[in-house]
GROMACS .gro file of C-alpha atoms in nm:
model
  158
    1UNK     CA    1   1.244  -0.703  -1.153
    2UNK     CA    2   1.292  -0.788  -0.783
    3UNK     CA    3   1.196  -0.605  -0.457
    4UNK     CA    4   1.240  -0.253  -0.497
    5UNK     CA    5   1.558  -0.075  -0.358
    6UNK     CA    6   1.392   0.199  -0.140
    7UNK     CA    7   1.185  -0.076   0.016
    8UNK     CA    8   1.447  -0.348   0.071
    9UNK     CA    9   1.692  -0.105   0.220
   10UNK     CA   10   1.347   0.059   0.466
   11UNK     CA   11   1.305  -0.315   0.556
   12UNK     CA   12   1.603  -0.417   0.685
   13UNK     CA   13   1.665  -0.053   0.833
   14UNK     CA   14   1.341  -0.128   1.059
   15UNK     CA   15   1.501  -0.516   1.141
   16UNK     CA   16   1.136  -0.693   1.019
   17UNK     CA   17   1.111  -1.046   0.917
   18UNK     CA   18   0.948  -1.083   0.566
   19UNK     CA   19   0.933  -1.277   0.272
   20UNK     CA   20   0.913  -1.217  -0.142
   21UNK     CA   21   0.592  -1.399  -0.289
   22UNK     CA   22   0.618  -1.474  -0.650
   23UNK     CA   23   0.366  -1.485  -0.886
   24UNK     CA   24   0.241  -1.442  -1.262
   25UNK     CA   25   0.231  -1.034  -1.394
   26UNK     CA   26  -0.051  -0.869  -1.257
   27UNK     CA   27  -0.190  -0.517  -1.286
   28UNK     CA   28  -0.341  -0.445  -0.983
   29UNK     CA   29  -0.394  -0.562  -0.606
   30UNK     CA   30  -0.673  -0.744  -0.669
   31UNK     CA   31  -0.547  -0.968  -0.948
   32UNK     CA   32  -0.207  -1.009  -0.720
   33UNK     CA   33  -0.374  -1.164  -0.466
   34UNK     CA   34  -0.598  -1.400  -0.678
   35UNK     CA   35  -0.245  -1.470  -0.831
   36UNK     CA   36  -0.046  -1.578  -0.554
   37UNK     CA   37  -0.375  -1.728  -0.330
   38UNK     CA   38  -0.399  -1.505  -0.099
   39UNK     CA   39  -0.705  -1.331   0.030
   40UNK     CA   40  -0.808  -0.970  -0.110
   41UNK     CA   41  -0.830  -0.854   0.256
   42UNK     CA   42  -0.475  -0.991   0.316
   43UNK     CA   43  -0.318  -0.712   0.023
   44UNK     CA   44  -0.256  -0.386   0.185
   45UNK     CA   45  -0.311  -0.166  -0.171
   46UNK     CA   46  -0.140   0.219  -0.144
   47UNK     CA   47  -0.299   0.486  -0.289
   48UNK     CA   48  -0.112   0.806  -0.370
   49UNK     CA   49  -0.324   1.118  -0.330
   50UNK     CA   50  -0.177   1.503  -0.374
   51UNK     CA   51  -0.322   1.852  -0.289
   52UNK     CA   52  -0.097   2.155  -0.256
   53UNK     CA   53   0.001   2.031   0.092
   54UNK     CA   54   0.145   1.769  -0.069
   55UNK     CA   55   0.131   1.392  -0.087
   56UNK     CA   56  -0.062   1.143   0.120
   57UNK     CA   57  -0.128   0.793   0.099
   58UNK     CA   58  -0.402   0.576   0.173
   59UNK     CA   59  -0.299   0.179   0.245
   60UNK     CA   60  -0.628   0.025   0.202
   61UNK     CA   61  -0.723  -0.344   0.156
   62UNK     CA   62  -0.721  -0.485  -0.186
   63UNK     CA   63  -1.078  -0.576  -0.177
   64UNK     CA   64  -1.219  -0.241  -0.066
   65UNK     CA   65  -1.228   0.094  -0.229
   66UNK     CA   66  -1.109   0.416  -0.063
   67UNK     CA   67  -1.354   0.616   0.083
   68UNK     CA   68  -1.268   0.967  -0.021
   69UNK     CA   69  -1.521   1.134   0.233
   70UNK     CA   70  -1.368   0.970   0.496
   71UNK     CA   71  -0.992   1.058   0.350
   72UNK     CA   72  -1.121   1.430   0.369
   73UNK     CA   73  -1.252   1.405   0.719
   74UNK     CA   74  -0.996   1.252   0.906
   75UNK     CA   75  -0.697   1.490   0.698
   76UNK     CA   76  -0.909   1.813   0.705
   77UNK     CA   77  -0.811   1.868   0.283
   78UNK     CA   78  -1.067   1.890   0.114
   79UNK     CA   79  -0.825   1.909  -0.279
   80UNK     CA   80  -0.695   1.543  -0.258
   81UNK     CA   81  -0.664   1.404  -0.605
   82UNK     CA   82  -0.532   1.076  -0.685
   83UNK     CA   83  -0.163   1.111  -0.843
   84UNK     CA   84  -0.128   1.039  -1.205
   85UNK     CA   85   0.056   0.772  -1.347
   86UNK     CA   86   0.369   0.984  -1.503
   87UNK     CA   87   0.420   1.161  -1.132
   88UNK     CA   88   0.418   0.821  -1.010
   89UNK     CA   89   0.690   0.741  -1.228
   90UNK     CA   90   0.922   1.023  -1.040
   91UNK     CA   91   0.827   0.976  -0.700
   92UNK     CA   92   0.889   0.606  -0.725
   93UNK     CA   93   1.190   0.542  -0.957
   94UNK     CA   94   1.288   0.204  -0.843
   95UNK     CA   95   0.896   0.028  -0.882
   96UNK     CA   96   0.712  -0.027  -1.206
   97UNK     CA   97   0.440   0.228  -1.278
   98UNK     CA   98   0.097   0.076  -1.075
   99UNK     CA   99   0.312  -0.157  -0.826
  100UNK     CA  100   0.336   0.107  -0.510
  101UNK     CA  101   0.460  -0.031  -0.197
  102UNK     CA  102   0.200  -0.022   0.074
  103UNK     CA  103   0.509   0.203   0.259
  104UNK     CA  104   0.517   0.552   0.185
  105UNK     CA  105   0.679   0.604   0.474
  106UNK     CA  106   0.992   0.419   0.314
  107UNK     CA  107   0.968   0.712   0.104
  108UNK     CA  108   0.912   1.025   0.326
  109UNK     CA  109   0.533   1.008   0.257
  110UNK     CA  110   0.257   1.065   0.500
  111UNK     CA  111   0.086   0.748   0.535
  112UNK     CA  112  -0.276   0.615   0.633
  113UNK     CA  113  -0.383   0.255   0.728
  114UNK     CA  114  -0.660   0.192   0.729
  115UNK     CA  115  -0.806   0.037   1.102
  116UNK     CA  116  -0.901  -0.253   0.906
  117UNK     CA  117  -0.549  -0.423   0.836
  118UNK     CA  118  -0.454  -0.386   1.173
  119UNK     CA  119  -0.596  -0.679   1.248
  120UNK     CA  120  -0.466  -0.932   0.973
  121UNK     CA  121  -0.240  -1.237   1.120
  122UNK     CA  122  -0.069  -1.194   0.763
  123UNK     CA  123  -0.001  -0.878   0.533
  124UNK     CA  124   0.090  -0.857   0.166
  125UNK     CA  125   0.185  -0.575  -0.037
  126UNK     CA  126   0.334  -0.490  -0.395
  127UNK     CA  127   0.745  -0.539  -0.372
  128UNK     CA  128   0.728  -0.244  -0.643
  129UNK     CA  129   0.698  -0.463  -0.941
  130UNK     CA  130   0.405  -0.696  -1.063
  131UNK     CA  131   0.525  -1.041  -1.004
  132UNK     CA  132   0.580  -1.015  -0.604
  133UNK     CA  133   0.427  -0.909  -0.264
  134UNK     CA  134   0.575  -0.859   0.027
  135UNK     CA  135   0.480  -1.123   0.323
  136UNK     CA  136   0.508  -1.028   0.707
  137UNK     CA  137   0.317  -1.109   0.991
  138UNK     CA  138   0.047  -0.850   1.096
  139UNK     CA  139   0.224  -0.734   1.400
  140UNK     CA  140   0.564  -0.704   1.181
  141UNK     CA  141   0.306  -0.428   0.984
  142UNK     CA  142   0.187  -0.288   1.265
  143UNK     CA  143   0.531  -0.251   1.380
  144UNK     CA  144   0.586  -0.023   1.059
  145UNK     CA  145   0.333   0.167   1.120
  146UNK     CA  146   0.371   0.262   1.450
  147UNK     CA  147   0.439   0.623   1.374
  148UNK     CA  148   0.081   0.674   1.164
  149UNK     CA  149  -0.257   0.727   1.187
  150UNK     CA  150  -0.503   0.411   1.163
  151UNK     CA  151  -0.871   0.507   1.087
  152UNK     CA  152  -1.089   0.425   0.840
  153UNK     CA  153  -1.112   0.526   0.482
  154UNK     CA  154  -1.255   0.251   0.293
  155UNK     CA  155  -1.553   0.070   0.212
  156UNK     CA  156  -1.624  -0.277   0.061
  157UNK     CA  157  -1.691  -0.280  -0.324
  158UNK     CA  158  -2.025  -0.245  -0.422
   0.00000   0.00000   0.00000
């Protein structure tokens, strides 16, 4: 599998420089970036989260852990529950189950960032399959996310 569709064609609609990153299958954001030698801080990891308002996500770095607390605060709802692996499956028909672009805005989602990656010279993030990130430059990122809240909502792993 390549780049996902969705996120190719949300690229090149927003004119950003980037490059694929291939490495061995992973299964999560943590063991991508040990794959293709990058740092954990470097991998922007989405989390999809859903309460009768809807969906949110949470893009989070790889080596932290999302901070549900501060998730609740800074969206005022209170219900968010993490999105289960078959819904994931619908709402993202063109990436492998586990390998969610670090974009939900791409696909009509309301997205976080997290303060923290704002700062990154260099951003990675699943190409919606488990053998590639997505490389830009941190202001490329930034770029993306002009239109959505930074804050913070994680917290280092204990």
């Amino acid at each position: 599998m390549t780049i996902a569709a969705t996120l190719s064609q949300y690229l090149n609609d927003q004119s950003v420089d980037y490059h694929l990153i291939q490495h061995p299958h992973t299964r999560t954001s943590r063991e991508s970036a040990r794959a293709a030698h990058v740092r954990e801080d470097q991998v922007a990891k989405a989390i999809l989260l859903q309460d009768i308002e809807g969906y949110v996500m949470a893009v989070i770095p790889a080596s932290s852990s999302l901070d549900m607390r501060s998730l609740h605060n800074e969206t005022g709802r209170n219900s968010l529950q993490m999105v289960s692996e078959t819904e994931l499956g619908a709402i993202f028909p063109d990436c492998e189950l586990g390998a969610l672009p670090a974009l939900g805005q791409a696909y009509g989602i309301t997205t976080l960032l997290d303060a923290s990656l704002g700062h990154r010279e260099t951003i990675y993030f699943e190409a919606g399959d488990h053998e590639e990130l997505v490389e830009m430059s941190g202001a490329q990122f930034a770029k993306l996310f002009a239109g959505s809240r930074s804050c913070d909502l994680s917290r280092d792993w204990p």
